[in-house]
Coordinates of C-alpha atoms and ligand atoms in Angstrom, one line a residue:
X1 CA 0.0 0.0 0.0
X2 CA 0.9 3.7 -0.8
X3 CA 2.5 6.2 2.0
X4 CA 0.6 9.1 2.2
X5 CA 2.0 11.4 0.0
X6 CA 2.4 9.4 -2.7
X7 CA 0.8 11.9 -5.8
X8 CA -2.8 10.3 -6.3
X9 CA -2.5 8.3 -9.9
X10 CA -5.0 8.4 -12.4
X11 CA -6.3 5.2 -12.1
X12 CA -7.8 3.5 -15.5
X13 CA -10.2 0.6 -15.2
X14 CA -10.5 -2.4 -17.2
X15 CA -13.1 -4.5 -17.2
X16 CA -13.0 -8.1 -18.5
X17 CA -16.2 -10.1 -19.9
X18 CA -16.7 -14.2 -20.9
X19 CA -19.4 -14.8 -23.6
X20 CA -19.9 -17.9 -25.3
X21 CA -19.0 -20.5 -22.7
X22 CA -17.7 -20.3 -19.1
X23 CA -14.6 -21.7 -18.4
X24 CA -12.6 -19.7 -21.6
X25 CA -10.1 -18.5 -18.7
X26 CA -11.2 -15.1 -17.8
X27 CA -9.0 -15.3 -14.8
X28 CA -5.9 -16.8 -16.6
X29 CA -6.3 -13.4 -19.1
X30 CA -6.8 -10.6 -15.9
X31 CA -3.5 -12.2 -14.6
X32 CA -1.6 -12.3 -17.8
X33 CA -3.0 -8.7 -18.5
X34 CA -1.6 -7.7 -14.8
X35 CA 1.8 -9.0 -15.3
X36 CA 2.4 -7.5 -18.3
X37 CA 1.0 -4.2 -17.4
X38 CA 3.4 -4.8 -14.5
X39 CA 6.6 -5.8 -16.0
X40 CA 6.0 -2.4 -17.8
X41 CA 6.5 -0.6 -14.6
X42 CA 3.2 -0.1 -14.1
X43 CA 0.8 -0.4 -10.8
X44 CA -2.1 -3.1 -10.8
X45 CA -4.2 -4.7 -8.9
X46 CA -7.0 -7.3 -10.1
X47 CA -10.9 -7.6 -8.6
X48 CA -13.0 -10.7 -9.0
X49 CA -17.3 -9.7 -9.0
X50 CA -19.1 -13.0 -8.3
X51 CA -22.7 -13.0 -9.2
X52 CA -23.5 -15.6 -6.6
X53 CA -25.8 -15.1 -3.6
X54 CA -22.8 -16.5 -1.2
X55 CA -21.7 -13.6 0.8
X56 CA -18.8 -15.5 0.2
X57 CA -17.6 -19.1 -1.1
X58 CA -16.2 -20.1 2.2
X59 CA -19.9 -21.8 3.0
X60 CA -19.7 -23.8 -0.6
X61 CA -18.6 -27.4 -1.2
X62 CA -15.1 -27.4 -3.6
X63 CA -17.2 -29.4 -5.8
X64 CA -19.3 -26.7 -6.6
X65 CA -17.0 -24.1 -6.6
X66 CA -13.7 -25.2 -6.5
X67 CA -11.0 -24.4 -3.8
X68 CA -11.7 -21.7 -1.6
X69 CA -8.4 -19.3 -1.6
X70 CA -7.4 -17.1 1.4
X71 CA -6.1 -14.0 1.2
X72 CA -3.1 -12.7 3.9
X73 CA -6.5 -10.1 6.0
X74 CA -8.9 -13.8 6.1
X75 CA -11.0 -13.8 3.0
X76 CA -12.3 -16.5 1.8
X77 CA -12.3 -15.8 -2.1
X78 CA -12.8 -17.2 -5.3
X79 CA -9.8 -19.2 -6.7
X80 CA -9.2 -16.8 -9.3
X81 CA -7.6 -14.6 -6.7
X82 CA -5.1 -17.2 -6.4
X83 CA -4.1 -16.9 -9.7
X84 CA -4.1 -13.0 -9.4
X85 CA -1.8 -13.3 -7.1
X86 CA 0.7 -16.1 -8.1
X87 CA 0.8 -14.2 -11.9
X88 CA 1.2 -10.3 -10.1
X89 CA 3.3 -11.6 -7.0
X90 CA 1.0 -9.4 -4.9
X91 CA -1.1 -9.8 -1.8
X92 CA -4.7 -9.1 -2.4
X93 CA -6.9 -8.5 0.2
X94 CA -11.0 -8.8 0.9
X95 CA -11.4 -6.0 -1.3
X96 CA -10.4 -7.9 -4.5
X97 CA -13.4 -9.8 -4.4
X98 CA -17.4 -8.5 -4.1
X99 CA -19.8 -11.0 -4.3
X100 CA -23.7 -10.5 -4.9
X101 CA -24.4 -11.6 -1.7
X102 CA -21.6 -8.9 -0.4
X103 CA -23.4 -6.0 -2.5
X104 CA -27.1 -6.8 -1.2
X105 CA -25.9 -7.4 2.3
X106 CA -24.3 -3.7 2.4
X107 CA -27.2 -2.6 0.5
X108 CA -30.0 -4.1 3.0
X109 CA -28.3 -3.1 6.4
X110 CA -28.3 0.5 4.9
X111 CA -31.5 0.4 4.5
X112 CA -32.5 -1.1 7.8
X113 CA -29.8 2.0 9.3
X114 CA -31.5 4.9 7.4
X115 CA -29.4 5.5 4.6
X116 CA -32.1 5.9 2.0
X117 CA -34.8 7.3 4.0
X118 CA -37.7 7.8 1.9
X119 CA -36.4 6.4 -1.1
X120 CA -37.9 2.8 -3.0
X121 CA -34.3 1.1 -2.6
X122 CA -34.2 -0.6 -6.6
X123 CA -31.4 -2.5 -8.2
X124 CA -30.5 0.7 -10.7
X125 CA -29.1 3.2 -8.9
X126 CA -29.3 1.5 -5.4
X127 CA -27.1 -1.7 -6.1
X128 CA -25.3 -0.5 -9.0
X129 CA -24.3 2.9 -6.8
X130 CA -22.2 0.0 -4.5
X131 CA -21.2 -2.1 -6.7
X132 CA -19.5 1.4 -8.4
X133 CA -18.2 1.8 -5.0
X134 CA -16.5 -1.5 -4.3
X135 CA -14.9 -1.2 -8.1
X136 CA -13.7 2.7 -6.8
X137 CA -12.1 1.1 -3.7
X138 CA -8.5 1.8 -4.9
X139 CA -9.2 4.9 -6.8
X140 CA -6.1 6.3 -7.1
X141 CA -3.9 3.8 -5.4
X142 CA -3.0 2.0 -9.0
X143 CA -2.3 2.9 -12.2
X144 CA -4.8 0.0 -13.4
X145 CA -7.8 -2.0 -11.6
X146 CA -8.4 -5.2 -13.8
X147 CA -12.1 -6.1 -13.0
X148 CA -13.3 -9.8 -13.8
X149 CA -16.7 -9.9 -14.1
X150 CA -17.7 -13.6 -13.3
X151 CA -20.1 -15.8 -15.0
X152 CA -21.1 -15.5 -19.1
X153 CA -22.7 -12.3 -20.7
X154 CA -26.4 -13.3 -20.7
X155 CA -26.9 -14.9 -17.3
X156 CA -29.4 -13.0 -15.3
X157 CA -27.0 -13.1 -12.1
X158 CA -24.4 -10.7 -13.6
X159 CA -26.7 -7.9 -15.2
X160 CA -26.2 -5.3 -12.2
X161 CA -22.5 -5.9 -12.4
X162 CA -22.9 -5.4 -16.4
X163 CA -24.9 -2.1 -15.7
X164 CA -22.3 -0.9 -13.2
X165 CA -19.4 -1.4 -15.5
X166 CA -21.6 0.4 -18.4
X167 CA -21.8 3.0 -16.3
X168 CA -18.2 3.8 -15.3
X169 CA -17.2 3.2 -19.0
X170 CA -19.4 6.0 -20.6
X171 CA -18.5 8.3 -17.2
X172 CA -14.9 8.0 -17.8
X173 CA -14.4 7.2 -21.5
X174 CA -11.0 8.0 -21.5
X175 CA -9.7 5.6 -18.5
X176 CA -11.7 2.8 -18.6
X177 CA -12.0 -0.2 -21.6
X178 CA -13.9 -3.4 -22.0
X179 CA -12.2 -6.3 -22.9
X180 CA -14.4 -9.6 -24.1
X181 CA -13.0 -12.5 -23.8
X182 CA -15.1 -15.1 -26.6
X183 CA -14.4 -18.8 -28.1
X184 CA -13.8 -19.2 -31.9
X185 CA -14.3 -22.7 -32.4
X186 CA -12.9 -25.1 -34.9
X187 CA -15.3 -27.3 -37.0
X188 CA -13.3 -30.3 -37.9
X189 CA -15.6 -31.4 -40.6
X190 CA -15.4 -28.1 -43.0
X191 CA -12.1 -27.2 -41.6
X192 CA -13.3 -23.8 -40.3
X193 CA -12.8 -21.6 -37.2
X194 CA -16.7 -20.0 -37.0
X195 CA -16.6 -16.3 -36.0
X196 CA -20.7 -16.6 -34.8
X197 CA -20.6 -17.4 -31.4
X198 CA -18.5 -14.8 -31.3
X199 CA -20.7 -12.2 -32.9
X200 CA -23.6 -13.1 -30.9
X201 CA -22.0 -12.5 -27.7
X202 CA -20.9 -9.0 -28.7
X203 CA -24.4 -8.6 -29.8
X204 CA -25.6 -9.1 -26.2
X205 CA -22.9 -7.3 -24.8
X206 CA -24.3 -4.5 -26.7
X207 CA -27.8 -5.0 -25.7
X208 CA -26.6 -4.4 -22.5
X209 CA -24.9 -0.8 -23.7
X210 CA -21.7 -2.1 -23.9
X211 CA -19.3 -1.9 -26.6
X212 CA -16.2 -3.8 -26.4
X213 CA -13.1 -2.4 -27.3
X214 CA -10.8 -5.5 -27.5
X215 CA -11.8 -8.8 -28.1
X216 CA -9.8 -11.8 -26.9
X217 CA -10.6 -14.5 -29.0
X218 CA -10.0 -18.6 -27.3
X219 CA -9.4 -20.4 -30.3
X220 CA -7.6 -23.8 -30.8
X221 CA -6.2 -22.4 -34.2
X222 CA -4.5 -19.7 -35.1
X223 CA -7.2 -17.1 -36.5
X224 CA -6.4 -16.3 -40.0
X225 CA -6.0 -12.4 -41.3
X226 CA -9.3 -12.5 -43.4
X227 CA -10.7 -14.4 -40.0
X228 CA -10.1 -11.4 -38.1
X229 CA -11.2 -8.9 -40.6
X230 CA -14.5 -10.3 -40.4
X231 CA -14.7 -10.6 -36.8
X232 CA -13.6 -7.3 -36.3
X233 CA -16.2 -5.9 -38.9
X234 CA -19.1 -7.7 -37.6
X235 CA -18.3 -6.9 -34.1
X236 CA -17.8 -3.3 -34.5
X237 CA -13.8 -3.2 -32.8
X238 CA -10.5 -2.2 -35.0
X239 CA -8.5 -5.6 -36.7
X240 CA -5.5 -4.9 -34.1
X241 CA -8.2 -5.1 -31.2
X242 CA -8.8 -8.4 -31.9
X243 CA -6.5 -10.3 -30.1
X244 CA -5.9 -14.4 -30.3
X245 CA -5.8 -16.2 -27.5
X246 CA -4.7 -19.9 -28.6
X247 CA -4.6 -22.6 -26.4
X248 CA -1.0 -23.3 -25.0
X249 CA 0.3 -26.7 -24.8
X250 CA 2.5 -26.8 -21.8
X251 CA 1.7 -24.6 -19.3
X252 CA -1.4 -21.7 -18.0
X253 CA 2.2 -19.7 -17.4
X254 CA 3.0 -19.4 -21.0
X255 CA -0.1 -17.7 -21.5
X256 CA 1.3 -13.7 -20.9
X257 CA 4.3 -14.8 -23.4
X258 CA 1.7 -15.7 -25.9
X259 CA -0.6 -12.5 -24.9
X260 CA 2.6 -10.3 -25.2
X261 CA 3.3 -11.8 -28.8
X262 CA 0.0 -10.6 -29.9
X263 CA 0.5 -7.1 -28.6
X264 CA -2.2 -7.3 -26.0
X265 CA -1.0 -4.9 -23.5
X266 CA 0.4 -2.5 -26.1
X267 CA -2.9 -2.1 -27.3
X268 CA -4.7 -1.7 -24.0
X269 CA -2.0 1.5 -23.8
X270 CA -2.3 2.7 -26.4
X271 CA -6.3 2.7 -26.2
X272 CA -5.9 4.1 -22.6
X273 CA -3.2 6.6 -23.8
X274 CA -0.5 5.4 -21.2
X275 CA 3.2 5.2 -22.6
X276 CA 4.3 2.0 -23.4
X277 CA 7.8 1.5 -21.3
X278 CA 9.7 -1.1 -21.9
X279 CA 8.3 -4.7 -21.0
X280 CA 10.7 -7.1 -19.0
X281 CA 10.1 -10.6 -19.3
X282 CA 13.5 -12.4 -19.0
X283 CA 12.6 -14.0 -15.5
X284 CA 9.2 -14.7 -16.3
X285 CA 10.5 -16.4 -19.8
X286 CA 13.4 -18.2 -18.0
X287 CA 10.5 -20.0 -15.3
X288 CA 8.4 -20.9 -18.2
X289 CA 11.1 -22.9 -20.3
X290 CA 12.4 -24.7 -16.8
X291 CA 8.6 -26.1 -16.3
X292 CA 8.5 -26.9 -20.4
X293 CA 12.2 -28.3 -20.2
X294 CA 12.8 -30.3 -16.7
X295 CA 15.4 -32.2 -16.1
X296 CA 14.1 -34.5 -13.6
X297 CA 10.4 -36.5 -13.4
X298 CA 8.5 -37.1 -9.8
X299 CA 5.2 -38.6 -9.4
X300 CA 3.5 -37.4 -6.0
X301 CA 0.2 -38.9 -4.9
X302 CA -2.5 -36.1 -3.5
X303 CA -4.5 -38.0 -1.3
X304 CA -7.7 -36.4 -0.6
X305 CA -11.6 -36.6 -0.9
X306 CA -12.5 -34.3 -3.9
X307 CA -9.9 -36.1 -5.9
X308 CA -12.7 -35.9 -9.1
X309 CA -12.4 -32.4 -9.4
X310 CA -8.4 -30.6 -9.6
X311 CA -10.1 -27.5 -9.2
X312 CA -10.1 -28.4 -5.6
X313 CA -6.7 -28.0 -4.8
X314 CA -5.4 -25.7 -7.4
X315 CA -3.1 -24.0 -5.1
X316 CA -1.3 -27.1 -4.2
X317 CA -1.3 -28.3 -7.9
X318 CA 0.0 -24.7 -9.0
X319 CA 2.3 -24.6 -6.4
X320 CA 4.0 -28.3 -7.2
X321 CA 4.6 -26.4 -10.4
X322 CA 6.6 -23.5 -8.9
X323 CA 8.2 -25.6 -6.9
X324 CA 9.1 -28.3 -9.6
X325 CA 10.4 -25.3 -11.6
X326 CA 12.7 -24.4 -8.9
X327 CA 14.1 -28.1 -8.6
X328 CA 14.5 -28.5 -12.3
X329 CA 11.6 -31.2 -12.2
X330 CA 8.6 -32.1 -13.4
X331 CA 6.2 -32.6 -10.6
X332 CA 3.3 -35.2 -12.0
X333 CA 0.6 -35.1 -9.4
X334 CA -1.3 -38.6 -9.1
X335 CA -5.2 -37.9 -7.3
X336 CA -6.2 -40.6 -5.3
X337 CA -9.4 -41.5 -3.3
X338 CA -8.5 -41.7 0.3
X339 CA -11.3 -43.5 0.6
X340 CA -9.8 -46.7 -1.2
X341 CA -7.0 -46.4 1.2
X342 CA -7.1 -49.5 3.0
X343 CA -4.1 -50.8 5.8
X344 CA -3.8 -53.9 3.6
X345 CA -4.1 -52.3 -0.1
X346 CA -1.7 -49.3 1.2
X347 CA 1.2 -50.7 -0.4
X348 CA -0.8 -51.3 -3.9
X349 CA -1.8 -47.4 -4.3
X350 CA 1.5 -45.5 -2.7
X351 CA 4.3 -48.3 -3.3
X352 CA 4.9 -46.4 -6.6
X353 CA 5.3 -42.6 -5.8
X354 CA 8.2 -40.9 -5.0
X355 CA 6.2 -38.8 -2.3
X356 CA 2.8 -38.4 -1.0
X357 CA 1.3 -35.1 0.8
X358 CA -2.2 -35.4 2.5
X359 CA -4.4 -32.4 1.5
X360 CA -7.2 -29.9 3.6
X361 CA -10.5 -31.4 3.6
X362 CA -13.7 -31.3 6.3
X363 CA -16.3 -34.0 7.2
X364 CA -14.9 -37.4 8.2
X365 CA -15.6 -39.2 4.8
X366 CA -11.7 -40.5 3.6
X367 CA -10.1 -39.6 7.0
X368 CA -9.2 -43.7 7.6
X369 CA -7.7 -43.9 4.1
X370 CA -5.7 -41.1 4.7
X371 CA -4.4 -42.4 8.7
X372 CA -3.5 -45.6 6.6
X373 CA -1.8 -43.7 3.6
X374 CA -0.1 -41.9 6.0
X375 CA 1.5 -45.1 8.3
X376 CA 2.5 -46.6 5.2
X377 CA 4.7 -43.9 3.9
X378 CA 6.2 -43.5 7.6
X379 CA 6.7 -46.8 7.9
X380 CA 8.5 -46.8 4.8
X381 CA 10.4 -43.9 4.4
X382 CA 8.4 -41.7 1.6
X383 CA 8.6 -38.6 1.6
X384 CA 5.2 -37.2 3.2
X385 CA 3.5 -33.4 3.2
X386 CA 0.2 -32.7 5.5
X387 CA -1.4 -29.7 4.9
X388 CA -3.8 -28.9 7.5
X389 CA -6.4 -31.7 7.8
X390 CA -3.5 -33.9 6.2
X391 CA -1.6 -32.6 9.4
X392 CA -4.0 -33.3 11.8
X393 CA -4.3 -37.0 10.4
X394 CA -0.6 -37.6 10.6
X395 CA -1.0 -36.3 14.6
X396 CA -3.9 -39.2 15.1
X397 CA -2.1 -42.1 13.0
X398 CA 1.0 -41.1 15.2
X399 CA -1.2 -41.6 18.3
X400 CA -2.4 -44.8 17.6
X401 CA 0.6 -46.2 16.1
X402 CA 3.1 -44.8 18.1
X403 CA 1.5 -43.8 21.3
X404 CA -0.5 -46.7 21.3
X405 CA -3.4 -44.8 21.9
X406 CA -6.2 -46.7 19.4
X407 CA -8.5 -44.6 20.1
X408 CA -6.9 -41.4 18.9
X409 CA -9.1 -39.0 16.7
X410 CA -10.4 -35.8 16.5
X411 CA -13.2 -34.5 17.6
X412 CA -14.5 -33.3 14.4
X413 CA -15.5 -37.0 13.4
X414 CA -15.1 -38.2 17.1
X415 CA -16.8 -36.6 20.1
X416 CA -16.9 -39.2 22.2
X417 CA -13.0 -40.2 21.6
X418 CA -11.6 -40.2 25.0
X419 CA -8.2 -39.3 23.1
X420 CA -9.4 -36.2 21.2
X421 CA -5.7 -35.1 20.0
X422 CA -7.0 -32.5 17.6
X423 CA -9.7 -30.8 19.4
X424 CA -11.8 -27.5 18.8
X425 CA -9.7 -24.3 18.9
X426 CA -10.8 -22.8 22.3
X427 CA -12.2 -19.7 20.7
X428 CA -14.1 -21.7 18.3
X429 CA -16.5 -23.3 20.8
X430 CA -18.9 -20.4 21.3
X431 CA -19.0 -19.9 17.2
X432 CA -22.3 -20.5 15.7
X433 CA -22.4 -18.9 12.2
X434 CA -20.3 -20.8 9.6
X435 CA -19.9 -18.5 7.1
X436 CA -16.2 -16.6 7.6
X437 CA -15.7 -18.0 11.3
X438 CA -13.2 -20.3 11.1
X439 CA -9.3 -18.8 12.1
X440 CA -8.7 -17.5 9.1
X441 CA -6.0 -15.4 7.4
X442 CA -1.9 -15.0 7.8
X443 CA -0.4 -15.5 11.3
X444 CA 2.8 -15.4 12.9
X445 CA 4.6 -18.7 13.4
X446 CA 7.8 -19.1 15.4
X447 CA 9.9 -21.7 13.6
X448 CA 12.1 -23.9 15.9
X449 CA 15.7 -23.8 14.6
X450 CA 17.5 -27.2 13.5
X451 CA 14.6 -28.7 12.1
X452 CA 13.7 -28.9 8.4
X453 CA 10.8 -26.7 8.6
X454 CA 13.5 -24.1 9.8
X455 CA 16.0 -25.3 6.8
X456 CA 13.6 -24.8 4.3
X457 CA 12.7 -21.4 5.8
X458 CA 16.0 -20.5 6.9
X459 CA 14.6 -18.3 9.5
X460 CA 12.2 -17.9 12.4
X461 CA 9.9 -15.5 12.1
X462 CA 7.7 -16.8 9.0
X463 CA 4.0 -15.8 8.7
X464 CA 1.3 -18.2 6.4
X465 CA -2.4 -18.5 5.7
X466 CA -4.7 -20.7 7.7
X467 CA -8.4 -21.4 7.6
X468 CA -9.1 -24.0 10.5
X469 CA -11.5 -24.5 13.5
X470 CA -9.7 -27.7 14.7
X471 CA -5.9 -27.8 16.5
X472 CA -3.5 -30.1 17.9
X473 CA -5.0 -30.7 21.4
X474 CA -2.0 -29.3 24.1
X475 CA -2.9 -31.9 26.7
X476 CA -1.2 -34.6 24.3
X477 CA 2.1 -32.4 23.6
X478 CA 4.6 -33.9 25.7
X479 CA 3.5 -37.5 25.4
X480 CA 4.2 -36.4 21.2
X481 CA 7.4 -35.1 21.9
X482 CA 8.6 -37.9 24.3
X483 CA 7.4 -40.6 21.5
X484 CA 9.9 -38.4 19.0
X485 CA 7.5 -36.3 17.2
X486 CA 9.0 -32.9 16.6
X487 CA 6.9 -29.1 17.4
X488 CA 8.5 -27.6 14.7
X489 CA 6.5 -24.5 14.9
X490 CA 4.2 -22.1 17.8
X491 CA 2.3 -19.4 17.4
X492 CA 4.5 -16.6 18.4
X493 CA 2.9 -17.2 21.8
X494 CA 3.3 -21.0 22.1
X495 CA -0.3 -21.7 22.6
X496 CA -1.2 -23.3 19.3
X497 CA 1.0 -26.0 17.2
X498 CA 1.9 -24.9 13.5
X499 CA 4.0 -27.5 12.7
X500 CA 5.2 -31.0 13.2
X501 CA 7.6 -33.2 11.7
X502 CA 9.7 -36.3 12.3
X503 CA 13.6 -37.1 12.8
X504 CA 14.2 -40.3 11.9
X505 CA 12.5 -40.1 8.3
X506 CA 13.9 -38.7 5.0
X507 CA 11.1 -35.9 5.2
X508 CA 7.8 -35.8 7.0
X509 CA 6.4 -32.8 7.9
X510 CA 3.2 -32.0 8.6
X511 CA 1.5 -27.7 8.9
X512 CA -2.1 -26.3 10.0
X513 CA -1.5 -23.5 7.9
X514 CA -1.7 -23.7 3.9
X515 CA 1.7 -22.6 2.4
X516 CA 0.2 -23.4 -0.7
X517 CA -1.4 -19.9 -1.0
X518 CA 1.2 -18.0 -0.8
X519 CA 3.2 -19.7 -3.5
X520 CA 4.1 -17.3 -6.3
X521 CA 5.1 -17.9 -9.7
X522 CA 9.2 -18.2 -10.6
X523 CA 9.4 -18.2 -6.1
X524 CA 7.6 -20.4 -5.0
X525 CA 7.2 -21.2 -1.0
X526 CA 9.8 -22.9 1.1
X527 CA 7.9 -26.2 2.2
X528 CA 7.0 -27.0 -1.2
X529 CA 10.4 -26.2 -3.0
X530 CA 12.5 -28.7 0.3
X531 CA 9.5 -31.3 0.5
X532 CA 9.7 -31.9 -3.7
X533 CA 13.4 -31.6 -3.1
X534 CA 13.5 -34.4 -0.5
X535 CA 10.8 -36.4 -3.4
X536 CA 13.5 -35.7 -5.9
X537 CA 16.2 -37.5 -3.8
X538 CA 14.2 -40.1 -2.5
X539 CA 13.2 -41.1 -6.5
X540 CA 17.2 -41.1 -7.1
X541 CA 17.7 -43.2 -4.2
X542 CA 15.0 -45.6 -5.8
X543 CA 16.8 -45.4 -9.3
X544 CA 20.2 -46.5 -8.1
X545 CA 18.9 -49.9 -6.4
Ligands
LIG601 N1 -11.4 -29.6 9.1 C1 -10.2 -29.2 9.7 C2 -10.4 -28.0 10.6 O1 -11.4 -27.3 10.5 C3 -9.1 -29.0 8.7 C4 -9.4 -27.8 7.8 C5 -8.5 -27.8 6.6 O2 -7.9 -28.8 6.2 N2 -8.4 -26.6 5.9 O3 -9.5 -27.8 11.4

């Protein structure tokens, strides 16, 4: 954030639609967009508007809507922000995201306060009014606010954020520019890429009072020049504003090297006036050929419960990729069902892998396949990554196995356990709401030194993400330690256990927090760059026997 007398910046707003189909990668484009508006010196920052009814999608299952990404001040967002983030290497904060539900809220308790007194509270001006304020939010702190709109042009849902963006467009003409992102699909049998779809969804668009100035066109093929002419005259936008946005073979992180090819962000300057600067891409160019070129190959199993969808644990698939890039390897990430996990059948799903990590998850469905995965690859010496639930399971198979306490569980599947070693966080026990109650957001986290959580951070004082209600119960601490499990990490205060690990075992370590979000493209985070180090060495071990 900006000191105080930093000159106020004209701030220019670009707004970015999906017609056709959803799914086309709105939220791949926005980031590309930001980092090359960025590696030209300038200032960005991206905002997701969700035309759900969710306040938020902390409250939705990742089936639905995919993994729920938190941001350093506790949001609970929409992945997308992830991908803001890892592309800009920036922190985002609640702001970045406005939901419907957000935008009605607001709306109703100012009503029910007296704001409007005497007014019919209606969805033009009263809604649009705040959703024009949450888009102003960093008036004047950046030199550009991307704005996803979410969903397709044409769902009823979105229209009041469509109205709102109409709105600041025709207000400020000269600072603001709508970019639609469209499919031009390939037919096979005549050999064509068709231009229709295309033109319809600019039609609506228009409908809507809405003219777009650039048009990013998803296409499997490249988009010929008489292709272009006539999408450009049907659709009412210059040839050069019609921008191709083939599919990419390797990598989502090739995307801004394609986009900068086709002049995307010189276009966007030129359309909002701003000087072009020179654009730096060495590093970013240099991270994309290590992930297209690795030297090395590692399989890692995820075990989880919403293994049918990847969208569930994008952050932890994005940031294998960081990671891999950083270790020269290629990180292939195997999904399996915890619930096939068996103590017998262990050896037949993880004998193969070169490293397992146990995800985040909630409800007790899968937690027995995943104590068993996890006393298999102890037992035998694989390298092993919890992540929050995936650390509270390695805390219960450890109590059973080790401390000979069979009982062991949490009391999140287990109330009447009379060895509750994960129990309720005290503060959590009087929480009724669900919706954005759980401990959520970055805290401090005091790193014990000589351990390999401290090696991979090489320091102390380390602060990550969390979004928990449950926490290793301190009653069973020293009965842990005594039976050789390591507290790797405290909260500053020593009340609550961050991390764990084990001595005698080439890596297991196990976190309540989630380093995976704060994992940034060409940096990646510490525990996933030493954890698919430790796989890499552990896969050369097996190699030379
Ligand atoms: N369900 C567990 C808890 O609430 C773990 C949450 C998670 O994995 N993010 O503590």
């Amino acid at each position: 954030m900006e000191s105080d007398n930093t000159p106020i910046k004209k701030t220019n707003y670009i707004f970015i639609t999906g017609g056709v189909l959803s799914s086309l990668g709105k939220g791949i484009t926005s980031s590309s967009l930001g980092l090359l508006l960025k590696q030209r010196g300038y200032s960005v920052t991206i905002m997701k508007l969700d035309p759900y009814i969710n306040v938020d999608p902390g409250t939705m299952n990742p089936f639905q809507h995919g993994e729920v990404y938190v941001t350093d001040d506790g949001a609970e967002t929409d992945l997308d922000l992830g991908h803001y983030e890892r592309f800009i290497d920036q922190s985002l904060t609640k702001r970045n995201n406005t939901t419907t539900g957000q935008i009605y809220f607001s709306v109703i308790q100012k009503e029910r306060r007296g704001h409007y007194l005497g007014k019919t509270v209606q969805v033009i001006p009263h809604i649009t009014d705040e959703i024009k304020a949450q888009i102003k939010t960093f008036d004047g702190q950046f030199d550009f606010v991307l704005i996803e709109i979410g969903g397709t042009v044409g769902d009823i849902e979105s229209l009041p954020f469509l109205e709102a963006s109409r709105q600041i467009l025709l207000k400020e003409r000269h600072n603001a520019l709508s970019i639609h992102l469209t499919y031009v699909p390939y037919i096979k049998s005549s050999g064509e890429l068709k231009t229709k779809p295309t033109q319809h969804s600019v039609k609506m668009l228009m409908e809507f009072g809405i003219m777009p100035d650039i048009l990013v066109c998803r296409t499997e093929n490249k988009i010929s020049k008489d292709e272009r002419s006539k999408i450009a005259l049907f659709c009412n936008v210059d040839e050069e504003s019609v921008i191709e946005g083939i599919d990419v073979d390797h990598t989502i992180y090739e995307v801004p090297l394609q986009y900068a090819k086709s002049h995307f962000d010189e276009i966007v300057l030129n359309k909002l006036n701003m000087p072009l600067n020179t654009l730096e891409l060495k590093t970013w160019e240099k991270f994309v050929h290590k992930i297209k070129f690795p030297k090395n190959s590692v399989t890692i199993g995820l075990v989880g419960k919403y293994t049918k969808y990847r969208d569930s644990y994008k952050s932890i698939l994005e940031a294998f990729i960081h990671a891999g890039s950083i270790n020269d390897t290629e990180v292939k990430v195997e999904m399996v069902d915890a619930e096939n996990i068996t103590k017998d059948n262990a050896h037949e799903f993880l004998s193969e892998l070169d490293g397992i990590l146990v995800g985040p998850g909630f409800g007790s469905r899968g937690i027995e396949g995943k104590i068993n995965a996890i006393k298999y690859v102890r037992e035998n010496g694989i390298p092993f990554f919890g992540i929050c639930l995936g650390m509270q399971c390695a805390v219960i198979e450890f109590s059973r196995n080790i401390m000979g306490l069979t009982d062991a569980h949490s009391s999140e599947f287990d109330k009447e356990s009379a060895n509750c070693v994960i129990d309720l966080m005290e503060e959590q026990k009087k929480i009724k709401n669900k919706g954005g109650t759980m401990r959520l957001g970055a805290y401090p986290c005091t790193v014990l030194e000589g351990t390999k959580a401290f090696k991979a951070y090489g320091q102390k004082d380390i602060s990550e993400r969390h979004r928990h209600r449950y926490e290793l119960n301190n009653e069973y601490r020293d009965r842990l330690v005594e039976n050789g499990m390591t507290l790797s990490g405290l909260s500053p205060d020593g009340k609550l256990v961050e991390i764990i690990e084990l001595k005698d075992h080439p890596w297991f370590v196990g976190v309540q927090f989630h380093p995976e979000l704060k994992s940034r493209a060409v940096y990646g985070t510490p525990l996933f760059i030493n954890f698919v180090k430790a796989v890499l060495q552990f896969h050369n071990n097996k190699e030379k026997y």
